[in-house]
Amino acid sequence: MDNFIFLFNEKEAKYKQVYQQIKVLITQGTLTPNDSLPSIRKLAETLQVSRNTTLTAYEQLVAEGYIRGEGRKGYFVNALEQVFLQEQEQPIMSQPKSNTTSLLFDFRAGAVDQQHFPMKTWRQMSNQVLQEPSCYQYGEMFGDPLLKEQLVQYLLQARGVSTNIENIVIGSSTQQMLLYLGFLLKDHFPSILLEDPGYNGAREAFQLHHFSIEAMPVLETGAQLDVLTHCQSRLVYVTPSHHFPYGVSMNIQQRQALIQWAQQVDGFILEDDYDGEFRYSQQPFPALASIDPSRVIYLGTFSKSFLPGVRLSYMVLPNALVQPFKERFAQFEQNASSLHQRTMAQFMAQGEWTRHIKRMRMTYKQKMQHLVQELQRQFGQQVTILGEQSGLYVLVKILSPLSEQQLIQRAASYGVKVYPTSPFFLHETAEQPMLQLGFSKLTMEEINLGVERLKEAWQP
Amino acid sequence: MDNFIFLFNEKEAKYKQVYQQIKVLITQGTLTPNDSLPSIRKLAETLQVSRNTTLTAYEQLVAEGYIRGEGRKGYFVNALEQVFLQEQEQPIMSQPKSNTTSLLFDFRAGAVDQQHFPMKTWRQMSNQVLQEPSCYQYGEMFGDPLLKEQLVQYLLQARGVSTNIENIVIGSSTQQMLLYLGFLLKDHFPSILLEDPGYNGAREAFQLHHFSIEAMPVLETGAQLDVLTHCQSRLVYVTPSHHFPYGVSMNIQQRQALIQWAQQVDGFILEDDYDGEFRYSQQPFPALASIDPSRVIYLGTFSKSFLPGVRLSYMVLPNALVQPFKERFAQFEQNASSLHQRTMAQFMAQGEWTRHIKRMRMTYKQKMQHLVQELQRQFGQQVTILGEQSGLYVLVKILSPLSEQQLIQRAASYGVKVYPTSPFFLHETAEQPMLQLGFSKLTMEEINLGVERLKEAWQP
């Protein structure tokens, strides 16, 4: 089907009418499974509406399962049984309970690109793994040996960390591992130094354990390490490769200063390397754990680099902590799925992991550049962008009389979700409203349109 | 191929020679993929060796991937690429490092039956789920809404527990949930009452939080609830449907007494219903949480009823704890795989779950009966069997001059792994050595042969 023509009424939003009409064509059988739909641009031209209108209609149809997007190929009609199945499970649009604008562009940082996900390979390997007898019993307590083997190789090659299988512990998330570690550390370390601003999820984990918390101020230019000379703590939690949220990396002098401090106070550094894979301007910096593994608890995750839903994370313990940790948790079962662990081990062993990271680095680099460009084009001097060298989000400082909260609400009323940074601050505060925009799961076109809408939303 | 004939030498164990010969036939291509092998019985007759010998050889070939067992149909040759793939990953027999007897019969309780696992359905559903956009971002913090919806229905229908989506929290394991709960409970409840003997994994979780621990003695006939009248605790952890490890169920009087106590002291009962699905003699008893949900934290898991490797557990919080828990963990990500959660939701929604439980109850009932029968046949009055009414293991009390440890070692030297019960005891001790024998992943024939070997191993 190349195009549609129909008349609009004045009562309802145009995108709703487009949505309704196409839905009727599908349910009546005029459009049949796998029929292709006109492109967003083409349909907009024919109907003489904005591309925003046709995109919104398509997005709604996708959300409800009537049609699917297949990247550059365009949009296609789904088989109807699928639709009804999905509708039963999750009614999305029927009986709207509030009249809020439905969410169209979600600049969420905690998501990954679906289009480039190696679906076929991952499925094949998962399916294969289900035949292994080891899947039918409890997995190894501290993680699957095959996955640990792969991680040993990967960490050496990609992050410069030289370690052994025995030092690696697999967990379901960084937070879960921090909570477990807390039981071990808090007897000897009553307080901990945290970056400010910093990752609030880690802060919460330490607070649950009643660590007393000291702040290490971080500016847009980097961490202020002079606090090390007069703090009480002998434990510090940092994100040296890609500071959360500012995105700065510690230089080698700072890294060495941190390590020396840990050696002097006989303490430990918790290095959270949550997205060290994605650095766009240079090679990723080697991890702190590559300088002195005896002073660093290294934390890594597959949530950004692969899929948050698999809930796979890992840590590398310094030798001194391996036995104490394993003794403390000798009666505890593994938290991460052994099916996913096994599949990931296969995926890495066959070189798919390296390919995936390379591919995603390219994809995300392009998206990042595009987002930065669009923000600059639409907002010019009104915005300052931070952290565009690496990672899956940028920070956007906005010159505006509106508060962070107001900016978020205005955006939401235009169907765009952007995220606050204020929860990351402990004592420090940003002098201007600053928002977090993730881009990983958005298409180029969605980035365009999302930023366009932000421009409208934030107009004085 | 119907049968083989070859000559044995005197140097090596016969099973090794059988193993070697068949391996050669496969690698040389005499036997080709999907060729069927003679049955264990038939080959034993032809070669004039015991069935133990042929079974052992086949088991080894299965372990190394050369052949596969297909239940009653018998054994078949695998394609060779598969074998080499598996060999690379996990060399099982090449270069034996020690001369210990390889483990042949593992009476492990923490495993499930592989043969009846609904592999095809689960795969299909997992594959489908991977297409949902929600898989590419962090899952809902306290669990997938679709899975919680299914659990609400299931808990009402199968366990008599009436609850709401809001009260359910999904986690990766019972231990992980107990650890998280501990952060919430320990401020108000400095001590906890635990069954003795009881599940050591739970005890460890409470010990990590430095709860002071009081013991509720449990005899083979049931829990001694009179401790409730004079204990300090206002918190108790119990396994009322199937006491761990004795296997007794609390009767309705005991259940009501517990609930009344919790009401009087304004406390909570942690009800661990780890395998309530598998009761063979009557209908499963309704859960404690069905009597007074305001006093019970109900804990359930898919580890026994489905697959330990998926790491899916759940709890039902009393209304009074819902908000406090969710506030305390507002910044914490979900621990269980969202792919597995989604797949399980589908699996339940389509009725597969109920079918699976019914099928497994039948299967396990047969295996349980068979194990009990074989133990009685081989050992007669020498053993007392506990807990054969439900669950995936029995306890075996043995009249023997040997200690628990010695019995385990003797069994191991005959290639049989059985498990101690002493770690479950806090103050109480068993007056006779008592071992835990799980049967879920063993075939009928393996149960036969395993018990036969135990008989040999434990001969005076």
Short mmCIF file of C-alpha atoms in Angstrom, two decimals, chain B:
data_model
loop_
_atom_site.label_atom_id
_atom_site.label_comp_id
_atom_site.label_asym_id
_atom_site.label_seq_id
_atom_site.Cartn_x
_atom_site.Cartn_y
_atom_site.Cartn_z
CA MET B 1 23.24 -50.19 15.13
CA ASP B 2 21.88 -52.96 17.29
CA ASN B 3 24.84 -54.16 19.27
CA PHE B 4 28.63 -54.20 19.58
CA ILE B 5 31.06 -56.95 20.37
CA PHE B 6 34.63 -56.41 21.40
CA LEU B 7 37.28 -57.95 23.60
CA PHE B 8 38.16 -56.57 26.99
CA ASN B 9 41.70 -56.20 28.23
CA GLU B 10 42.62 -56.65 31.89
CA LYS B 11 44.35 -53.34 32.42
CA GLU B 12 41.53 -50.88 32.46
CA ALA B 13 38.11 -50.71 34.08
CA LYS B 14 35.52 -52.28 31.81
CA TYR B 15 33.32 -49.21 31.61
CA LYS B 16 36.30 -47.24 30.34
CA GLN B 17 36.90 -49.77 27.59
CA VAL B 18 33.26 -49.69 26.55
CA TYR B 19 33.43 -45.92 26.57
CA GLN B 20 36.65 -45.88 24.51
CA GLN B 21 35.37 -48.31 21.91
CA ILE B 22 32.15 -46.44 21.29
CA LYS B 23 34.00 -43.15 21.15
CA VAL B 24 36.28 -44.58 18.46
CA LEU B 25 33.29 -45.85 16.48
CA ILE B 26 31.86 -42.33 16.54
CA THR B 27 35.03 -40.39 15.75
CA GLN B 28 35.92 -42.80 12.92
CA GLY B 29 32.47 -42.34 11.48
CA THR B 30 31.30 -45.94 11.83
CA LEU B 31 28.50 -44.57 13.94
CA THR B 32 26.95 -41.49 12.39
CA PRO B 33 24.78 -38.72 13.84
CA ASN B 34 21.39 -39.89 15.10
CA ASP B 35 22.31 -43.57 14.94
CA SER B 36 20.65 -45.32 17.85
CA LEU B 37 22.73 -47.27 20.35
CA PRO B 38 21.79 -50.57 21.96
CA SER B 39 19.97 -50.24 25.27
CA ILE B 40 21.96 -50.38 28.49
CA ARG B 41 20.46 -53.75 29.29
CA LYS B 42 21.04 -55.24 25.86
CA LEU B 43 24.64 -54.10 25.61
CA ALA B 44 25.32 -55.43 29.10
CA GLU B 45 23.98 -58.83 28.08
CA THR B 46 25.98 -58.98 24.87
CA LEU B 47 29.23 -57.93 26.50
CA GLN B 48 28.52 -59.99 29.61
CA VAL B 49 29.13 -57.08 31.91
CA SER B 50 26.87 -55.51 34.53
CA ARG B 51 24.33 -52.86 33.60
CA ASN B 52 26.28 -50.59 35.85
CA THR B 53 29.23 -50.83 33.49
CA THR B 54 27.30 -49.99 30.36
CA LEU B 55 25.37 -47.23 32.08
CA THR B 56 28.59 -45.68 33.36
CA ALA B 57 30.10 -45.75 29.89
CA TYR B 58 27.00 -44.16 28.37
CA GLU B 59 26.88 -41.51 31.10
CA GLN B 60 30.44 -40.56 30.32
CA LEU B 61 29.71 -40.34 26.60
CA VAL B 62 26.66 -38.21 27.34
CA ALA B 63 28.68 -35.93 29.61
CA GLU B 64 31.24 -35.43 26.87
CA GLY B 65 28.58 -34.79 24.27
CA TYR B 66 29.20 -37.81 22.04
CA ILE B 67 25.77 -39.26 22.57
CA ARG B 68 22.48 -38.14 24.07
CA GLY B 69 19.76 -39.89 26.01
CA GLU B 70 16.20 -39.38 24.82
CA GLY B 71 14.27 -40.88 27.72
CA ARG B 72 12.55 -44.16 26.85
CA LYS B 73 13.64 -44.01 23.23
CA GLY B 74 17.20 -44.75 24.27
CA TYR B 75 20.56 -43.29 23.34
CA PHE B 76 21.60 -41.62 20.06
CA VAL B 77 24.80 -40.40 18.46
CA ASN B 78 25.35 -36.63 18.31
CA ALA B 79 26.81 -34.69 15.40
CA LEU B 80 30.54 -34.27 15.84
CA GLU B 81 30.85 -30.47 15.55
CA GLN B 82 28.75 -30.28 18.68
CA VAL B 83 31.09 -32.59 20.48
CA PHE B 84 34.20 -30.66 19.63
CA LEU B 85 32.55 -27.42 20.55
CA GLN B 86 31.68 -28.78 23.94
CA GLU B 87 35.05 -30.38 24.44
CA GLN B 88 36.83 -27.11 23.90
CA GLU B 89 34.71 -25.47 26.50
CA GLN B 90 34.85 -28.06 29.18
CA PRO B 91 37.27 -30.91 28.98
CA ILE B 92 35.64 -33.49 31.19
CA MET B 93 37.68 -36.63 30.91
CA SER B 94 40.84 -35.68 29.06
CA GLN B 95 43.86 -35.46 31.34
CA PRO B 96 42.28 -36.58 34.58
CA LYS B 97 44.06 -34.64 37.31
CA SER B 98 43.16 -36.87 40.21
CA ASN B 99 42.22 -40.51 40.36
CA THR B 100 39.01 -39.99 42.30
CA THR B 101 36.04 -41.95 41.04
CA SER B 102 34.05 -39.69 38.79
CA LEU B 103 30.69 -38.69 40.15
CA LEU B 104 27.92 -40.76 38.64
CA PHE B 105 24.86 -40.40 40.83
CA ASP B 106 24.29 -37.03 42.40
CA PHE B 107 21.41 -37.04 44.89
CA ARG B 108 21.39 -33.27 44.89
CA ALA B 109 18.25 -31.54 46.10
CA GLY B 110 18.80 -28.25 44.25
CA ALA B 111 18.06 -29.49 40.76
CA VAL B 112 15.06 -30.17 38.58
CA ASP B 113 14.09 -32.81 36.05
CA GLN B 114 15.48 -31.96 32.61
CA GLN B 115 13.60 -34.58 30.65
CA HIS B 116 10.15 -33.11 31.29
CA PHE B 117 11.19 -29.50 31.04
CA PRO B 118 8.93 -27.71 28.52
CA MET B 119 11.93 -26.72 26.44
CA LYS B 120 10.12 -25.95 23.22
CA THR B 121 7.42 -23.76 24.73
CA TRP B 122 9.86 -21.90 26.94
CA ARG B 123 12.19 -21.24 24.01
CA GLN B 124 9.40 -20.00 21.80
CA MET B 125 8.17 -17.65 24.45
CA SER B 126 11.65 -16.40 25.34
CA ASN B 127 12.35 -15.73 21.70
CA GLN B 128 9.12 -13.81 21.34
CA VAL B 129 9.76 -11.74 24.43
CA LEU B 130 13.08 -10.54 23.02
CA GLN B 131 11.14 -8.54 20.45
CA GLU B 132 9.39 -6.40 23.03
CA PRO B 133 10.89 -2.93 23.33
CA SER B 134 10.55 -3.13 27.12
CA CYS B 135 13.36 -5.67 27.15
CA TYR B 136 15.81 -3.04 26.04
CA GLN B 137 15.53 -0.88 29.12
CA TYR B 138 15.68 -1.42 32.85
CA GLY B 139 12.71 -3.43 34.05
CA GLU B 140 10.20 -2.27 36.63
CA MET B 141 11.92 -1.87 39.97
CA PHE B 142 9.77 -4.22 42.01
CA GLY B 143 9.00 -6.65 39.24
CA ASP B 144 7.27 -6.95 35.91
CA PRO B 145 3.57 -6.01 36.18
CA LEU B 146 2.48 -8.83 33.87
CA LEU B 147 4.23 -11.43 35.99
CA LYS B 148 2.82 -9.94 39.18
CA GLU B 149 -0.67 -10.11 37.68
CA GLN B 150 -0.20 -13.80 36.99
CA LEU B 151 1.15 -14.39 40.47
CA VAL B 152 -1.89 -12.72 42.02
CA GLN B 153 -4.11 -15.24 40.25
CA TYR B 154 -1.87 -18.21 40.93
CA LEU B 155 -1.42 -17.46 44.63
CA LEU B 156 -5.16 -17.18 45.14
CA GLN B 157 -6.00 -20.32 43.29
CA ALA B 158 -3.13 -22.58 44.38
CA ARG B 159 -2.09 -21.25 47.78
CA GLY B 160 -5.25 -19.51 48.98
CA VAL B 161 -3.42 -16.20 49.26
CA SER B 162 -5.49 -13.19 48.31
CA THR B 163 -3.29 -10.25 47.40
CA ASN B 164 -2.71 -7.37 44.97
CA ILE B 165 -0.07 -6.47 42.45
CA GLU B 166 1.16 -3.69 44.74
CA ASN B 167 2.02 -6.16 47.49
CA ILE B 168 4.18 -8.37 45.31
CA VAL B 169 7.92 -7.85 44.94
CA ILE B 170 9.95 -9.92 42.49
CA GLY B 171 13.53 -10.80 43.35
CA SER B 172 16.27 -13.09 42.17
CA SER B 173 16.32 -15.46 45.15
CA THR B 174 14.78 -15.96 48.55
CA GLN B 175 18.11 -15.15 50.15
CA GLN B 176 18.47 -11.91 48.25
CA MET B 177 14.96 -10.90 49.33
CA LEU B 178 15.66 -11.83 52.94
CA LEU B 179 18.81 -9.72 52.87
CA TYR B 180 16.91 -6.74 51.46
CA LEU B 181 14.05 -7.23 53.95
CA GLY B 182 16.60 -7.35 56.75
CA PHE B 183 17.48 -3.69 56.15
CA LEU B 184 13.85 -2.82 56.76
CA LEU B 185 13.10 -5.13 59.66
CA LYS B 186 16.18 -4.98 61.83
CA ASP B 187 15.53 -1.46 63.12
CA HIS B 188 12.30 -2.61 64.70
CA PHE B 189 13.02 -6.26 65.35
CA PRO B 190 16.38 -6.92 66.97
CA SER B 191 15.83 -10.67 67.20
CA ILE B 192 14.26 -13.46 65.18
CA LEU B 193 13.02 -16.95 65.95
CA LEU B 194 14.29 -19.66 63.57
CA GLU B 195 13.41 -23.30 63.17
CA ASP B 196 16.07 -25.69 64.51
CA PRO B 197 16.91 -27.59 62.39
CA GLY B 198 16.10 -25.20 59.60
CA TYR B 199 17.27 -23.65 56.35
CA ASN B 200 20.84 -22.48 56.95
CA GLY B 201 20.73 -20.14 53.96
CA ALA B 202 18.06 -18.07 55.68
CA ARG B 203 19.92 -18.19 58.98
CA GLU B 204 23.02 -16.80 57.31
CA ALA B 205 21.02 -13.91 55.87
CA PHE B 206 19.75 -12.96 59.32
CA GLN B 207 23.20 -13.37 60.81
CA LEU B 208 24.70 -11.00 58.27
CA HIS B 209 22.29 -8.41 59.65
CA HIS B 210 23.28 -9.28 63.23
CA PHE B 211 19.78 -10.23 64.28
CA SER B 212 20.03 -12.06 67.55
CA ILE B 213 18.76 -15.55 66.90
CA GLU B 214 16.43 -17.66 69.01
CA ALA B 215 15.69 -21.28 68.20
CA MET B 216 12.33 -22.97 67.78
CA PRO B 217 13.00 -26.69 68.15
CA VAL B 218 11.49 -28.86 65.45
CA LEU B 219 11.14 -32.60 65.86
CA GLU B 220 10.38 -35.14 63.18
CA THR B 221 6.79 -34.82 64.29
CA GLY B 222 6.68 -31.04 63.97
CA ALA B 223 7.56 -27.67 65.45
CA GLN B 224 7.51 -27.11 69.23
CA LEU B 225 5.49 -23.95 69.34
CA ASP B 226 5.55 -23.54 73.13
CA VAL B 227 8.70 -21.44 72.69
CA LEU B 228 6.38 -18.70 71.46
CA THR B 229 5.14 -18.06 75.00
CA HIS B 230 8.54 -17.06 76.37
CA CYS B 231 10.72 -15.90 73.45
CA GLN B 232 12.03 -12.35 73.00
CA SER B 233 11.46 -12.20 69.25
CA ARG B 234 8.51 -10.70 67.48
CA LEU B 235 9.68 -12.08 64.16
CA VAL B 236 9.72 -15.73 63.11
CA TYR B 237 10.96 -17.46 59.97
CA VAL B 238 9.16 -20.74 59.20
CA THR B 239 8.60 -23.31 56.43
CA PRO B 240 5.05 -24.38 57.38
CA SER B 241 4.02 -26.23 54.22
CA HIS B 242 7.07 -28.41 54.07
CA HIS B 243 9.46 -28.00 56.94
CA PHE B 244 13.06 -27.71 55.84
CA PRO B 245 14.55 -30.27 56.22
CA TYR B 246 12.18 -32.65 58.05
CA GLY B 247 9.34 -32.28 55.59
CA VAL B 248 6.50 -32.09 58.15
CA SER B 249 3.62 -29.69 57.56
CA MET B 250 2.07 -27.53 60.24
CA ASN B 251 -1.51 -28.46 60.99
CA ILE B 252 -4.22 -25.84 61.15
CA GLN B 253 -3.99 -25.56 64.96
CA GLN B 254 -0.30 -24.76 64.74
CA ARG B 255 -0.91 -22.30 61.95
CA GLN B 256 -3.53 -20.50 63.94
CA ALA B 257 -1.35 -20.47 67.02
CA LEU B 258 1.43 -18.81 65.04
CA ILE B 259 -0.89 -16.19 63.60
CA GLN B 260 -2.37 -15.44 67.02
CA TRP B 261 1.11 -15.03 68.46
CA ALA B 262 2.07 -12.59 65.69
CA GLN B 263 -1.08 -10.61 66.36
CA GLN B 264 -0.45 -10.52 70.10
CA VAL B 265 3.18 -9.41 69.89
CA ASP B 266 2.53 -7.15 66.88
CA GLY B 267 5.09 -9.11 64.90
CA PHE B 268 5.53 -10.74 61.52
CA ILE B 269 5.88 -14.29 60.23
CA LEU B 270 8.25 -14.90 57.34
CA GLU B 271 6.66 -17.84 55.54
CA ASP B 272 9.07 -19.56 53.16
CA ASP B 273 6.93 -21.65 50.82
CA TYR B 274 9.87 -22.90 48.79
CA ASP B 275 8.27 -26.00 47.31
CA GLY B 276 4.63 -25.87 48.35
CA GLU B 277 3.64 -27.01 44.86
CA PHE B 278 4.86 -30.53 45.40
CA ARG B 279 2.71 -32.40 47.87
CA TYR B 280 2.01 -35.98 46.90
CA SER B 281 -0.45 -37.40 49.40
CA GLN B 282 -3.05 -34.62 49.61
CA GLN B 283 -3.78 -31.25 48.14
CA PRO B 284 -1.16 -28.68 49.10
CA PHE B 285 -2.10 -26.96 52.36
CA PRO B 286 -3.14 -23.32 52.05
CA ALA B 287 -0.38 -20.91 52.98
CA LEU B 288 -0.20 -19.12 56.34
CA ALA B 289 -0.62 -15.91 54.36
CA SER B 290 -4.12 -17.07 53.47
CA ILE B 291 -5.16 -16.90 57.14
CA ASP B 292 -3.96 -13.41 58.00
CA PRO B 293 -2.06 -11.62 55.25
CA SER B 294 -1.44 -8.65 57.52
CA ARG B 295 0.93 -10.71 59.67
CA VAL B 296 2.74 -12.73 57.04
CA ILE B 297 5.56 -12.00 54.62
CA TYR B 298 5.09 -14.78 52.10
CA LEU B 299 8.15 -15.98 50.13
CA GLY B 300 7.87 -18.06 46.97
CA THR B 301 10.33 -19.18 44.31
CA PHE B 302 10.49 -20.70 40.85
CA SER B 303 13.72 -22.50 41.73
CA LYS B 304 12.15 -25.82 42.69
CA SER B 305 8.93 -25.64 40.71
CA PHE B 306 10.52 -24.48 37.48
CA LEU B 307 14.24 -23.87 37.07
CA PRO B 308 16.78 -22.70 39.65
CA GLY B 309 18.89 -21.15 36.87
CA VAL B 310 16.31 -18.48 36.00
CA ARG B 311 16.72 -16.95 39.45
CA LEU B 312 13.13 -15.84 39.94
CA SER B 313 11.56 -15.49 43.36
CA TYR B 314 8.84 -13.34 44.81
CA MET B 315 7.38 -12.16 48.05
CA VAL B 316 4.01 -10.90 49.16
CA LEU B 317 4.29 -8.07 51.66
CA PRO B 318 1.63 -7.25 54.25
CA ASN B 319 0.04 -3.86 53.56
CA ALA B 320 1.91 -2.26 56.44
CA LEU B 321 5.27 -3.06 54.84
CA VAL B 322 4.55 -2.16 51.23
CA GLN B 323 5.27 1.55 51.44
CA PRO B 324 8.23 1.29 53.83
CA PHE B 325 9.85 -1.34 51.59
CA LYS B 326 9.28 0.57 48.39
CA GLU B 327 10.58 3.81 49.90
CA ARG B 328 13.67 2.14 51.28
CA PHE B 329 14.47 0.62 47.90
CA ALA B 330 13.20 3.43 45.67
CA GLN B 331 16.63 3.86 44.04
CA PHE B 332 17.31 0.15 43.55
CA GLU B 333 17.06 -1.68 40.28
CA GLN B 334 15.28 -5.01 39.94
CA ASN B 335 17.55 -8.04 40.42
CA ALA B 336 15.74 -10.66 38.35
CA SER B 337 16.11 -10.88 34.56
CA SER B 338 13.29 -9.00 32.88
CA LEU B 339 13.48 -11.44 29.97
CA HIS B 340 12.79 -14.37 32.28
CA GLN B 341 10.08 -12.41 34.11
CA ARG B 342 8.29 -11.63 30.85
CA THR B 343 8.63 -15.15 29.58
CA MET B 344 7.28 -16.57 32.82
CA ALA B 345 4.32 -14.17 32.64
CA GLN B 346 3.50 -15.51 29.16
CA PHE B 347 4.04 -19.06 30.30
CA MET B 348 1.58 -18.59 33.13
CA ALA B 349 -0.93 -16.58 31.11
CA GLN B 350 -1.23 -19.35 28.56
CA GLY B 351 -1.87 -22.07 31.12
CA GLU B 352 1.52 -23.72 30.59
CA TRP B 353 2.51 -23.16 34.19
CA THR B 354 -0.44 -25.11 35.62
CA ARG B 355 0.21 -27.92 33.17
CA HIS B 356 3.89 -27.94 34.07
CA ILE B 357 3.21 -28.17 37.79
CA LYS B 358 0.73 -31.01 37.29
CA ARG B 359 3.16 -32.91 35.09
CA MET B 360 6.06 -32.40 37.46
CA ARG B 361 3.99 -33.39 40.49
CA MET B 362 3.29 -36.72 38.80
CA THR B 363 6.89 -37.20 37.73
CA TYR B 364 8.34 -36.35 41.11
CA LYS B 365 5.77 -38.43 42.92
CA GLN B 366 6.84 -41.47 40.91
CA LYS B 367 10.50 -40.79 41.51
CA MET B 368 9.89 -40.23 45.22
CA GLN B 369 8.00 -43.50 45.53
CA HIS B 370 10.67 -45.29 43.60
CA LEU B 371 13.49 -43.91 45.72
CA VAL B 372 11.70 -44.77 48.96
CA GLN B 373 10.95 -48.27 47.69
CA GLU B 374 14.53 -48.88 46.60
CA LEU B 375 15.92 -47.60 49.89
CA GLN B 376 13.58 -49.88 51.79
CA ARG B 377 14.37 -52.84 49.57
CA GLN B 378 18.12 -52.43 49.91
CA PHE B 379 18.38 -51.30 53.51
CA GLY B 380 15.24 -52.60 55.23
CA GLN B 381 15.18 -51.75 58.93
CA GLN B 382 18.55 -50.06 58.70
CA VAL B 383 17.02 -46.83 57.43
CA THR B 384 14.20 -44.54 58.47
CA ILE B 385 12.88 -42.27 55.77
CA LEU B 386 11.49 -38.84 56.55
CA GLY B 387 9.57 -36.34 54.44
CA GLU B 388 8.32 -38.58 51.65
CA GLN B 389 4.96 -36.79 51.51
CA SER B 390 6.21 -33.80 49.59
CA GLY B 391 9.14 -31.93 48.11
CA LEU B 392 12.12 -32.93 46.04
CA TYR B 393 14.18 -34.84 48.58
CA VAL B 394 13.93 -37.26 51.49
CA LEU B 395 15.93 -37.49 54.67
CA VAL B 396 17.44 -40.87 55.40
CA LYS B 397 18.38 -41.79 58.97
CA ILE B 398 20.87 -44.63 58.99
CA LEU B 399 21.61 -47.15 61.71
CA SER B 400 25.36 -47.30 61.28
CA PRO B 401 28.55 -47.03 63.32
CA LEU B 402 29.78 -44.55 60.71
CA SER B 403 29.40 -40.81 61.12
CA GLU B 404 27.56 -38.56 58.69
CA GLN B 405 30.88 -37.46 57.23
CA GLN B 406 32.13 -41.02 56.85
CA LEU B 407 28.92 -42.11 55.14
CA ILE B 408 29.24 -39.25 52.68
CA GLN B 409 32.87 -40.08 51.94
CA ARG B 410 32.21 -43.77 51.48
CA ALA B 411 29.37 -42.96 49.09
CA ALA B 412 31.60 -40.58 47.16
CA SER B 413 34.24 -43.25 46.70
CA TYR B 414 31.53 -45.31 45.01
CA GLY B 415 30.60 -42.39 42.75
CA VAL B 416 27.50 -41.37 44.68
CA LYS B 417 26.96 -37.92 46.14
CA VAL B 418 24.68 -37.58 49.15
CA TYR B 419 24.32 -34.56 51.38
CA PRO B 420 24.71 -33.81 55.07
CA THR B 421 21.94 -32.46 57.28
CA SER B 422 24.17 -31.29 60.13
CA PRO B 423 24.52 -27.75 58.67
CA PHE B 424 20.79 -27.29 59.25
CA PHE B 425 21.07 -27.73 63.02
CA LEU B 426 21.65 -24.81 65.36
CA HIS B 427 21.49 -26.20 68.93
CA GLU B 428 19.70 -29.48 68.37
CA THR B 429 21.47 -32.49 66.90
CA ALA B 430 20.24 -35.62 65.21
CA GLU B 431 20.78 -38.69 67.37
CA GLN B 432 21.64 -40.77 64.30
CA PRO B 433 23.47 -39.81 61.11
CA MET B 434 20.92 -38.37 58.70
CA LEU B 435 21.47 -37.62 55.04
CA GLN B 436 19.59 -35.61 52.45
CA LEU B 437 18.84 -37.34 49.13
CA GLY B 438 17.32 -35.32 46.31
CA PHE B 439 15.97 -37.22 43.34
CA SER B 440 14.54 -34.65 40.97
CA LYS B 441 17.13 -34.81 38.23
CA LEU B 442 17.81 -38.56 38.38
CA THR B 443 16.11 -41.12 36.16
CA MET B 444 14.43 -44.20 37.63
CA GLU B 445 17.37 -46.30 36.53
CA GLU B 446 19.85 -43.91 38.08
CA ILE B 447 17.90 -44.05 41.33
CA ASN B 448 18.11 -47.86 41.21
CA LEU B 449 21.79 -47.95 40.57
CA GLY B 450 22.57 -45.11 42.93
CA VAL B 451 20.86 -46.85 45.82
CA GLU B 452 22.53 -50.14 44.87
CA ARG B 453 25.90 -48.44 45.12
CA LEU B 454 25.00 -46.84 48.43
CA LYS B 455 24.26 -50.32 49.73
CA GLU B 456 27.73 -51.47 48.67
CA ALA B 457 29.37 -48.32 49.97
CA TRP B 458 27.79 -48.52 53.39
CA GLN B 459 28.31 -52.23 53.98
CA PRO B 460 29.99 -52.83 57.34
#
